[in-house]
Coordinates of C-alpha atoms in Angstrom, one line a residue:
M625 CA 173.1 76.5 2.5
A626 CA 171.5 79.1 2.8
K627 CA 168.5 78.2 1.8
L628 CA 168.5 75.1 4.3
L629 CA 169.4 77.8 6.7
N630 CA 166.1 79.2 6.4
R631 CA 164.1 76.7 6.3
F632 CA 165.6 75.5 9.7
I633 CA 164.3 78.7 11.3
I634 CA 161.5 79.0 10.4
L635 CA 160.7 75.8 11.3
L636 CA 161.8 76.5 15.0
S637 CA 160.0 79.2 15.1
A638 CA 156.8 77.6 14.2
S639 CA 157.6 75.0 16.2
M640 CA 158.0 77.4 19.3
I641 CA 154.9 79.2 18.2
T642 CA 153.7 75.8 19.1
S643 CA 154.4 75.0 21.9
C644 CA 153.3 78.4 23.6
S645 CA 149.3 77.9 22.4
Q646 CA 147.9 77.1 25.8
V647 CA 149.5 80.5 26.7
L648 CA 148.5 83.5 24.0
E649 CA 145.3 81.5 23.5
P650 CA 142.7 84.2 24.7
I651 CA 139.7 83.6 25.7
D652 CA 137.1 85.3 24.1
L653 CA 133.4 86.1 24.2
D654 CA 131.0 87.1 21.7
L655 CA 127.9 89.3 22.7
D656 CA 125.5 90.6 20.3
A657 CA 124.8 93.2 21.5
R658 CA 127.0 96.2 24.0
D659 CA 126.4 98.3 26.7
T660 CA 126.8 101.4 25.3
G661 CA 127.2 103.2 29.3
S662 CA 130.6 103.0 30.9
Q663 CA 131.4 102.3 34.4
E664 CA 130.4 104.5 37.2
D665 CA 132.8 106.9 38.1
F666 CA 132.7 108.7 41.3
K667 CA 134.2 111.8 43.1
V668 CA 136.6 111.5 45.1
L669 CA 137.7 114.3 47.9
E670 CA 141.5 114.2 49.8
K671 CA 141.5 115.0 53.1
T672 CA 144.7 114.7 54.4
L673 CA 144.2 112.4 58.3
T674 CA 145.0 114.2 61.3
L675 CA 143.6 113.7 64.8
S676 CA 141.0 116.0 65.4
E677 CA 139.9 114.4 61.6
A678 CA 140.2 110.6 63.4
Q679 CA 138.2 112.6 66.0
A680 CA 135.0 113.8 64.4
Q681 CA 134.6 110.5 61.9
N682 CA 134.5 108.3 65.5
S683 CA 131.8 110.5 66.8
K684 CA 129.8 108.9 63.8
P685 CA 127.7 105.6 64.4
F686 CA 129.0 102.4 63.5
I687 CA 126.5 101.1 61.3
R688 CA 126.1 96.9 60.8
K689 CA 124.3 95.2 58.8
I690 CA 121.8 92.7 59.6
I691 CA 121.1 89.2 58.3
Q692 CA 116.8 88.8 58.4
T693 CA 116.4 84.7 57.0
G694 CA 113.1 83.4 55.8
V695 CA 111.6 81.8 52.2
G696 CA 112.0 84.3 48.4
K697 CA 112.3 87.9 49.8
K698 CA 112.3 87.7 53.1
A699 CA 116.1 86.7 53.4
Q700 CA 117.9 90.2 52.8
V701 CA 120.2 92.1 54.7
L702 CA 118.9 95.1 56.2
D703 CA 120.2 98.2 58.2
E704 CA 120.6 98.4 61.8
T705 CA 118.5 101.5 62.3
Y706 CA 116.1 100.2 60.4
V707 CA 115.4 96.6 62.2
S708 CA 115.7 98.7 65.9
Q709 CA 112.8 101.4 65.1
G710 CA 109.4 100.0 66.3
Q711 CA 106.2 99.8 67.7
F712 CA 104.7 99.2 70.5
P713 CA 101.0 97.9 70.7
E714 CA 98.8 100.7 72.2
I715 CA 99.3 100.7 76.4
E716 CA 96.0 99.4 78.0
P717 CA 94.6 98.0 80.9
P718 CA 94.2 94.4 80.8
D719 CA 90.7 92.8 80.2
E720 CA 87.9 91.4 82.5
Y721 CA 88.5 87.1 81.7
K722 CA 85.7 86.1 79.5
V723 CA 84.1 82.6 80.2
G724 CA 84.0 80.7 76.7
I725 CA 83.5 77.5 75.2
G726 CA 85.4 74.5 77.9
D727 CA 85.6 76.5 80.4
T728 CA 84.4 74.8 83.7
L729 CA 82.9 76.6 85.5
S730 CA 82.1 76.0 89.7
F731 CA 79.1 77.1 91.0
T732 CA 79.1 77.2 95.4
K733 CA 75.4 78.3 96.8
L734 CA 74.7 78.9 100.6
T735 CA 71.4 77.2 101.2
E736 CA 69.4 77.5 104.7
S737 CA 67.2 75.5 106.1
S738 CA 64.7 77.6 107.0
N739 CA 62.0 80.3 104.8
I740 CA 63.5 82.8 106.7
S741 CA 63.8 84.3 103.7
N742 CA 60.3 83.7 103.1
Y743 CA 59.6 86.9 106.2
E744 CA 59.2 90.1 105.0
I745 CA 61.1 92.5 106.7
S746 CA 59.9 96.0 108.4
S747 CA 61.6 98.5 110.5
L748 CA 61.9 98.5 115.0
P749 CA 59.7 99.3 116.9
E750 CA 59.2 102.4 118.4
T751 CA 59.7 102.2 122.7
K752 CA 60.3 104.5 125.1
K753 CA 63.1 104.1 127.9
D754 CA 61.4 105.9 131.0
E755 CA 58.2 104.5 130.4
P756 CA 57.3 102.7 134.7
Y757 CA 56.4 99.4 135.7
V758 CA 52.7 99.0 136.0
L759 CA 51.4 96.2 138.7
G760 CA 49.9 93.8 138.1
I761 CA 48.4 90.4 139.4
G762 CA 50.9 88.3 141.5
D763 CA 53.6 91.4 142.4
Q764 CA 54.5 91.2 145.9
I765 CA 55.0 95.1 147.9
A766 CA 56.4 95.8 151.2
L767 CA 54.8 99.0 152.9
I768 CA 58.1 99.0 156.5
Q769 CA 56.9 101.9 158.9
V770 CA 58.2 104.7 161.9
N771 CA 55.9 104.8 164.6
E772 CA 56.1 106.1 167.8
V773 CA 54.1 103.6 169.9
S774 CA 53.9 104.4 174.1
S775 CA 52.9 100.2 175.4
S776 CA 53.5 97.0 174.6
A777 CA 49.9 96.3 174.8
T778 CA 49.6 98.7 171.7
N779 CA 51.8 97.2 169.7
L780 CA 50.4 94.2 170.7
G781 CA 47.5 95.4 169.0
S782 CA 49.7 96.8 165.8
S783 CA 50.8 93.1 165.4
N784 CA 47.1 91.5 166.0
V785 CA 46.3 93.8 163.3
G786 CA 48.2 92.5 160.9
S787 CA 48.6 89.2 161.5
S788 CA 46.2 88.2 157.9
N789 CA 49.1 90.5 156.3
D790 CA 53.3 88.4 155.8
V791 CA 54.1 90.6 158.4
N792 CA 57.8 90.4 158.9
L793 CA 58.4 89.5 162.3
G794 CA 62.4 89.7 162.8
A795 CA 60.8 93.7 162.9
L796 CA 58.3 92.9 165.6
A797 CA 61.0 91.0 167.5
A798 CA 61.8 93.9 168.9
L799 CA 58.7 94.9 170.5
G800 CA 57.5 94.2 174.2
N801 CA 57.7 95.8 176.9
L802 CA 59.2 100.0 175.2
S803 CA 57.9 102.7 175.0
N804 CA 57.5 106.0 174.1
E805 CA 59.9 104.9 171.2
K806 CA 59.9 104.8 167.5
D807 CA 60.1 101.6 165.8
V808 CA 59.8 99.8 162.5
V809 CA 56.8 98.0 160.9
Q810 CA 57.4 96.2 158.2
T811 CA 54.6 94.2 156.4
T812 CA 54.2 92.7 152.5
G813 CA 51.0 92.0 150.4
R814 CA 50.8 90.3 147.5
I815 CA 48.1 91.5 145.0
G816 CA 45.8 89.1 144.8
S817 CA 43.1 87.7 141.2
D818 CA 40.7 90.6 142.3
G819 CA 43.5 93.0 141.6
S820 CA 43.9 94.3 145.2
V821 CA 47.2 94.5 147.8
L822 CA 45.7 93.9 152.0
L823 CA 48.9 96.2 153.3
L824 CA 49.0 96.8 157.8
E825 CA 47.3 99.5 159.0
V826 CA 46.8 100.9 155.0
G827 CA 44.3 98.5 155.4
R828 CA 43.3 97.2 151.4
L829 CA 44.0 99.0 147.5
E830 CA 43.7 98.5 144.0
A831 CA 47.0 98.3 143.1
V832 CA 46.0 96.4 138.9
G833 CA 47.3 98.9 136.5
K834 CA 48.8 101.5 138.9
T835 CA 52.7 102.6 138.9
I836 CA 54.0 102.8 142.9
N837 CA 54.3 105.8 142.9
D838 CA 50.3 106.5 142.4
L839 CA 50.3 103.3 145.8
R840 CA 52.6 105.6 147.0
S841 CA 50.1 108.9 147.7
E842 CA 47.5 106.6 148.5
V843 CA 49.2 105.3 151.5
R844 CA 50.5 108.5 152.6
N845 CA 47.2 110.1 152.1
I846 CA 45.3 107.3 154.3
L847 CA 48.1 107.8 157.1
I848 CA 47.3 111.6 157.2
R849 CA 43.7 110.6 157.1
N850 CA 43.9 107.7 160.4
G851 CA 47.0 110.6 162.2
I852 CA 49.5 108.0 161.3
S853 CA 52.9 109.7 161.2
P854 CA 53.3 109.5 157.6
K855 CA 56.9 108.1 157.4
F856 CA 56.3 104.8 156.0
Q857 CA 58.8 103.3 152.5
L858 CA 56.5 100.9 150.0
E859 CA 58.5 99.0 147.4
I860 CA 57.7 96.4 144.6
T861 CA 59.2 93.5 146.5
A862 CA 59.1 90.6 143.7
F863 CA 57.8 91.0 140.1
N864 CA 55.1 88.6 139.0
S865 CA 53.0 90.2 136.8
Q866 CA 55.1 91.5 134.0
K867 CA 56.7 88.8 131.5
A868 CA 57.7 88.5 127.8
Y869 CA 58.6 84.9 126.2
L870 CA 61.4 83.8 124.1
T871 CA 61.2 81.0 121.0
I872 CA 64.6 80.0 119.7
N873 CA 63.7 77.7 116.7
S874 CA 67.7 76.5 114.9
N875 CA 67.2 74.5 112.3
N876 CA 70.0 71.9 110.9
V877 CA 70.1 70.2 107.6
S878 CA 72.4 67.0 107.0
E879 CA 71.1 65.0 103.2
G880 CA 68.6 67.5 102.9
T881 CA 66.4 67.0 105.8
A882 CA 65.2 69.4 108.3
E883 CA 66.1 68.8 112.6
A884 CA 64.6 71.5 114.4
S885 CA 65.7 71.9 117.5
G886 CA 64.1 75.0 120.4
T887 CA 64.9 76.5 123.6
G888 CA 63.2 79.3 125.0
G889 CA 61.8 80.6 129.0
I890 CA 60.4 82.3 130.3
I891 CA 61.4 86.1 130.9
K892 CA 60.4 88.3 133.8
L893 CA 60.1 91.7 133.4
T894 CA 60.8 94.5 136.3
D895 CA 60.5 97.8 136.6
Q896 CA 64.5 97.9 135.1
P897 CA 64.1 98.2 131.5
L898 CA 65.0 95.4 129.9
T899 CA 66.4 95.6 126.0
L900 CA 66.1 93.1 123.3
R901 CA 69.8 92.6 123.2
E902 CA 70.3 91.8 126.5
V903 CA 67.7 89.0 125.8
L904 CA 69.8 87.7 122.4
S905 CA 73.1 88.3 124.6
Q906 CA 71.8 86.1 128.0
S907 CA 70.3 83.3 125.7
G908 CA 73.2 82.7 123.7
V909 CA 71.6 84.0 120.3
V910 CA 75.1 85.7 118.2
L911 CA 76.3 85.8 114.8
R912 CA 77.5 83.2 113.4
P913 CA 79.1 83.3 110.0
G914 CA 77.6 81.5 106.7
I915 CA 74.5 81.8 110.0
E916 CA 71.4 83.7 108.9
T917 CA 69.2 84.8 111.8
L918 CA 66.1 86.8 111.8
I919 CA 64.2 87.4 115.1
K920 CA 60.2 88.5 115.1
L921 CA 58.0 90.2 117.3
Q922 CA 55.1 89.7 118.1
R923 CA 53.3 92.9 119.9
S924 CA 49.5 92.9 120.1
N925 CA 47.9 92.2 117.2
S926 CA 52.1 93.0 114.9
I927 CA 54.4 91.6 114.0
Y928 CA 58.1 92.9 113.7
S929 CA 60.7 90.9 111.6
F930 CA 64.0 92.0 111.5
E931 CA 68.4 90.4 111.3
L932 CA 69.8 89.3 113.9
G933 CA 72.1 91.6 112.6
E934 CA 70.2 94.3 113.0
V935 CA 70.2 93.8 116.6
Y936 CA 73.9 93.8 117.1
A937 CA 74.5 97.1 115.1
A938 CA 76.7 99.9 116.3
K939 CA 73.8 102.5 115.9
A940 CA 71.1 100.1 116.7
K941 CA 67.8 102.2 118.1
E942 CA 67.3 100.2 122.3
L943 CA 64.7 98.0 122.2
I944 CA 62.4 97.9 125.4
I945 CA 60.9 94.4 126.0
K946 CA 57.2 94.9 127.0
D947 CA 54.7 92.7 129.0
R948 CA 53.5 90.2 126.9
D949 CA 55.9 90.7 123.9
H950 CA 56.8 86.8 122.0
I951 CA 59.9 87.0 120.7
F952 CA 61.4 84.6 117.9
V953 CA 64.4 83.9 116.7
E954 CA 65.0 81.9 113.8
V955 CA 68.2 80.4 113.3
G956 CA 69.3 79.0 109.8
V957 CA 71.9 76.7 109.9
S958 CA 73.9 76.6 106.8
N959 CA 74.5 74.1 103.9
I960 CA 77.0 74.9 101.9
S961 CA 76.3 72.4 97.8
K962 CA 79.8 73.1 95.4
T963 CA 78.5 71.9 91.5
T964 CA 80.8 72.2 88.6
V965 CA 79.5 72.1 85.3
K966 CA 81.7 72.9 81.9
V967 CA 80.5 75.7 79.3
G968 CA 79.1 73.6 76.4
S969 CA 79.5 74.5 72.0
D970 CA 76.4 76.2 72.8
G971 CA 77.6 78.6 75.4
Q972 CA 74.9 77.7 78.2
I973 CA 75.8 75.7 80.9
L974 CA 73.0 73.8 83.0
L975 CA 72.5 74.4 86.8
P976 CA 70.3 72.8 89.1
E977 CA 67.6 75.1 90.0
L978 CA 68.0 77.1 87.7
G979 CA 68.7 75.3 84.1
K980 CA 70.8 77.2 81.1
L981 CA 71.9 79.7 81.7
N982 CA 74.4 81.2 78.8
V983 CA 77.4 82.4 80.0
L984 CA 79.8 82.8 77.0
G985 CA 81.5 86.5 76.7
K986 CA 80.5 87.1 80.3
S987 CA 82.3 87.9 82.7
I988 CA 82.1 86.3 86.4
K989 CA 80.8 89.1 87.9
E990 CA 78.3 89.8 84.6
I991 CA 76.9 86.0 85.6
E992 CA 76.5 86.3 89.4
N993 CA 74.4 89.6 87.6
K994 CA 72.4 87.6 86.0
V995 CA 71.9 84.7 89.0
R996 CA 71.5 87.3 91.5
T997 CA 67.8 88.8 89.1
E998 CA 66.7 85.8 88.3
L999 CA 66.4 84.9 92.4
A1000 CA 64.4 88.1 92.6
H1001 CA 61.3 86.3 90.9
T1002 CA 61.6 82.7 92.8
S1003 CA 61.7 81.5 96.3
K1004 CA 64.2 79.5 96.4
R1005 CA 66.3 79.2 100.0
W1006 CA 69.2 80.3 99.0
K1007 CA 71.2 84.1 98.6
S1008 CA 74.4 84.0 99.1
F1009 CA 76.1 82.2 96.1
Q1010 CA 79.5 82.2 94.3
F1011 CA 81.0 81.1 90.6
Q1012 CA 84.4 80.4 90.3
V1013 CA 86.4 79.5 86.8
E1014 CA 88.3 76.1 87.7
E1015 CA 89.7 75.2 84.5
F1016 CA 90.6 77.8 81.7
N1017 CA 90.8 76.2 78.5
S1018 CA 89.0 78.5 76.4
Q1019 CA 91.5 82.1 75.7
R1020 CA 95.6 81.1 74.6
V1021 CA 97.8 82.8 72.6
I1022 CA 100.4 81.6 70.6
L1023 CA 104.2 81.8 71.2
N1024 CA 106.7 81.4 68.6
I1025 CA 110.6 80.6 69.7
P1026 CA 113.6 79.9 66.6
K1027 CA 116.1 78.1 68.1
L1028 CA 119.6 78.8 68.7
D1029 CA 122.5 76.7 69.5
G1030 CA 122.9 75.5 72.7
E1031 CA 119.4 76.1 73.2
I1032 CA 116.0 74.1 74.2
D1033 CA 114.4 73.6 70.3
I1034 CA 111.1 75.7 71.9
S1035 CA 109.8 76.2 68.8
S1036 CA 105.3 77.0 69.2
K1037 CA 104.1 76.9 72.4
V1038 CA 100.0 77.1 73.6
I1039 CA 99.8 79.7 76.1
T1040 CA 96.7 79.4 78.2
L1041 CA 95.1 82.9 79.8
T1042 CA 93.3 82.8 82.9
N1043 CA 91.7 84.9 85.5
K1044 CA 95.1 86.6 86.2
K1045 CA 97.0 89.5 84.3
T1046 CA 99.1 88.3 82.2
R1047 CA 101.7 90.1 80.4
L1048 CA 104.7 89.9 77.8
D1049 CA 107.8 90.1 79.8
E1050 CA 106.6 87.7 81.7
V1051 CA 105.7 85.4 79.7
L1052 CA 109.3 86.0 77.6
T1053 CA 111.7 85.1 80.5
E1054 CA 109.7 82.6 81.4
N1055 CA 110.3 81.1 78.7
G1056 CA 113.6 81.8 78.0
V1057 CA 113.9 84.5 75.4
S1058 CA 116.5 86.8 77.1
V1059 CA 119.1 89.4 75.1
H1060 CA 122.3 88.4 73.5
E1061 CA 125.0 89.9 73.2
N1062 CA 126.1 89.5 69.1
K1063 CA 122.5 89.7 68.2
L1064 CA 118.9 91.4 68.5
T1065 CA 116.1 89.8 69.4
K1066 CA 113.2 91.2 67.8
I1067 CA 109.0 90.3 68.8
H1068 CA 106.3 90.2 66.7
L1069 CA 102.9 90.9 68.7
Q1070 CA 99.5 90.3 66.2
R1071 CA 96.0 91.2 67.1
S1072 CA 92.9 92.3 65.8
S1073 CA 94.1 95.9 66.5
G1074 CA 96.4 95.3 63.7
T1075 CA 100.6 94.2 64.8
S1076 CA 103.2 95.2 66.4
S1077 CA 107.1 94.8 66.0
F1078 CA 110.0 95.8 68.9
L1079 CA 113.0 95.3 70.4
L1080 CA 113.2 93.2 73.5
S1081 CA 115.7 95.2 75.1
D1082 CA 113.1 98.3 74.9
L1083 CA 110.7 96.3 77.0
L1084 CA 112.7 94.6 78.6
L1085 CA 114.1 98.6 79.8
D1086 CA 111.2 100.8 79.8
A1087 CA 108.8 100.2 83.3
T1088 CA 106.3 102.1 81.7
K1089 CA 105.8 99.4 78.4
I1090 CA 103.5 97.0 80.0
V1091 CA 101.9 95.4 78.0
Y1092 CA 98.8 92.7 78.7
L1093 CA 98.3 89.7 76.5
K1094 CA 95.1 89.7 74.8
D1095 CA 93.2 86.2 73.3
K1096 CA 94.0 84.9 70.3
D1097 CA 97.2 87.3 70.1
R1098 CA 100.0 86.0 68.5
I1099 CA 103.4 86.3 69.4
R1100 CA 107.2 85.8 67.0
V1101 CA 109.9 86.5 68.2
E1102 CA 112.8 86.9 66.0
R1103 CA 115.8 86.4 66.7
L1104 CA 118.5 88.4 64.0
S1105 CA 122.2 88.0 63.6
Y1106 CA 124.5 90.4 62.5
K1107 CA 126.5 90.4 59.4
P1108 CA 130.4 90.4 59.9
S1109 CA 131.9 94.4 59.4
K1110 CA 134.3 94.5 56.8
V1111 CA 137.3 96.4 55.6
F1112 CA 138.8 96.0 52.2
V1113 CA 142.4 96.3 51.8
V1114 CA 144.6 96.4 47.8
G1115 CA 148.1 98.2 46.9
S1116 CA 151.0 97.3 45.4
G1117 CA 152.6 94.2 46.2
L1118 CA 149.4 93.2 47.8
S1119 CA 146.6 90.5 47.5
P1120 CA 143.3 92.3 47.7
Q1121 CA 142.7 91.4 51.4
I1122 CA 139.2 91.5 53.5
F1123 CA 139.7 92.6 57.2
N1124 CA 137.8 92.0 59.8
I1125 CA 135.6 94.8 62.0
A1126 CA 133.6 94.4 64.8
A1127 CA 131.5 96.7 66.6
E1128 CA 132.6 96.0 69.9
N1129 CA 135.9 96.1 69.2
R1130 CA 137.1 98.8 67.3
E1131 CA 139.4 98.7 65.2
T1132 CA 141.7 101.7 64.4
L1133 CA 143.5 101.8 60.4
A1134 CA 147.1 100.7 62.1
D1135 CA 145.2 97.3 63.0
A1136 CA 144.2 97.4 59.5
L1137 CA 148.0 98.1 57.9
F1138 CA 149.6 96.3 60.7
T1139 CA 148.8 92.0 60.4
Q1140 CA 150.6 89.7 58.7
N1141 CA 151.2 90.1 55.6
G1142 CA 149.1 93.4 55.7
A1143 CA 149.7 96.2 53.2
L1144 CA 153.0 97.9 55.1
A1145 CA 155.0 94.2 54.8
S1146 CA 155.3 95.2 51.2
T1147 CA 158.6 96.6 49.8
S1148 CA 157.0 97.5 47.1
A1149 CA 154.2 100.2 49.1
K1150 CA 154.5 103.8 49.2
R1151 CA 154.4 104.4 52.7
S1152 CA 153.5 108.1 52.3
D1153 CA 150.0 107.7 50.7
I1154 CA 148.0 105.2 52.2
Y1155 CA 144.7 105.9 52.0
L1156 CA 141.1 105.7 53.5
L1157 CA 138.3 105.5 51.4
R1158 CA 134.7 106.5 53.0
G1159 CA 131.6 107.1 51.9
R1160 CA 130.2 107.9 48.3
D1161 CA 128.6 110.5 46.3
P1162 CA 131.7 111.9 47.2
V1163 CA 134.1 109.7 48.0
T1164 CA 136.3 111.1 50.8
A1165 CA 140.5 109.6 50.7
F1166 CA 142.0 110.4 54.5
H1167 CA 145.2 110.9 53.3
L1168 CA 148.5 109.7 55.4
D1169 CA 151.6 109.8 55.3
A1170 CA 153.8 107.2 57.2
L1171 CA 157.3 107.6 56.3
S1172 CA 157.4 109.6 60.1
P1173 CA 156.7 106.7 62.9
S1174 CA 155.2 109.5 64.6
R1175 CA 152.2 109.6 62.4
L1176 CA 151.1 106.2 63.4
L1177 CA 149.4 107.6 65.9
V1178 CA 147.0 109.6 63.6
A1179 CA 146.4 105.7 62.6
E1180 CA 145.7 104.6 65.6
A1181 CA 143.1 106.7 66.6
M1182 CA 141.3 105.6 63.3
E1183 CA 138.6 103.4 64.0
L1184 CA 137.7 101.5 61.2
R1185 CA 134.2 101.9 59.4
P1186 CA 132.2 99.0 57.8
N1187 CA 133.3 99.2 54.1
D1188 CA 136.2 101.1 54.2
I1189 CA 138.7 101.0 51.7
I1190 CA 142.4 100.8 52.5
F1191 CA 144.5 101.6 49.6
V1192 CA 148.0 101.8 49.5
S1193 CA 150.6 103.4 46.7
E1194 CA 153.7 101.6 45.5
Q1195 CA 157.0 103.1 44.9
P1196 CA 157.5 104.4 41.6
I1197 CA 159.9 102.0 40.5
V1198 CA 158.2 99.6 41.1
S1199 CA 155.7 100.7 37.8
F1200 CA 158.6 101.6 35.8
N1201 CA 160.3 98.2 36.7
R1202 CA 157.2 96.4 35.3

């Protein structure tokens, strides 16, 4: 019987062991060699968590991690401080636009219809304002006398003597039976072709080439010699001998043909000085925009040429017109023509009357100076011209912008540079690149001098950092997301968990302790031993005794930082029971 009972017990034990084999059977890993090293131990320093200690810890930066996407090694996690560091390109003034292959230029020229440009410009001739008028053939002179008459016969006799001259009959009408009274006698005479003039009670006088003052002296001497009172007045009443000529030539251009029309006339000169400015103003010769007017003065055997603007200048000297001067006014009406050309693959353009011109890599000013130099050696009818870039096709910048959720996918974009100053911040703003709260926007500017990387916020907030774009620049916009910050919570009766924190929220130790199913929710937690582990080498363990509810104020004051570890000890009875 005893043997039977022993066999039953053995079979029952074997059956129980067999039934537990799925639980008790270990999982082994066969290793060819073992690591001789041991797990690393960290030095841990304990500190009592107080309000002053919490304030000191809160002043330290909240260092976050940045997620950098990419291929291979480019995909990594970086410190925010490292990513925030950047280098701006050297601040330089904008480059002057250089013409390149594919640009379209317009060439506008102002063509003058006359050969004004062929005239040799000379200075104004010297003249004197105080030169007296010289009498000549055709001038008329009037002599007015005050005589004492004794009888009408004398008066009549005097009248008969002057009958050969032009006598003022009105002045002699009062003559008659007047006696011993003063009478005014006026007689006029015209200088004849022989150069003499016949005057009453004076006789014939040689007048050509003399001034009126010269004749007055001669008349005075004659009257005194003849016993007549020298009370007289001698004046020039008609100026007919001295004259100048004005010829105005106006040329109009229509469809490449010139039509000339002219006006002008004869200018009578008097004893009052007449200036060239007065002659031109009275004739309607004025300065007009786009019209070149040249004045040519022919005097004796000399010819003087000058531009109209020189005559009307504020500080121009007065030019007195003289006898036999001939004034020619050449008015050239301009014709504006415009030619549009494209810069070829050889960097040259083809212009009418000039031929091929190399413009590659030159500014508009340099091109105009080159054309102006070539014109100096030619006899073209145009001097005024202008170059402009009509279409900008040679200078480009590539902009690459990644897509964000809810944004339009811009991807890559080609920006054409013009002769206007193109700023980097303006280009980015116009293409929707802005600063995001939870992302870092970094700008990478690649040019021949190297690559510069900097934050968009630094570019927009600093007004002194003005970056002008250049040809062949490459701009890459990089959007960097923040890696979620977290705190690890472990302890007695707790399932290890991760508590997420954010820099903008600044969660505290109290937030982590009082979450649902948090550290203080476990009955096995030892509230007098709550530790916040922070740092490395050494690790600082901030100790909080939360048995007193008032000490939770310290937990609320203590901000959490990424990768903090919250550890809660367990009650001794729990360890003993386990």
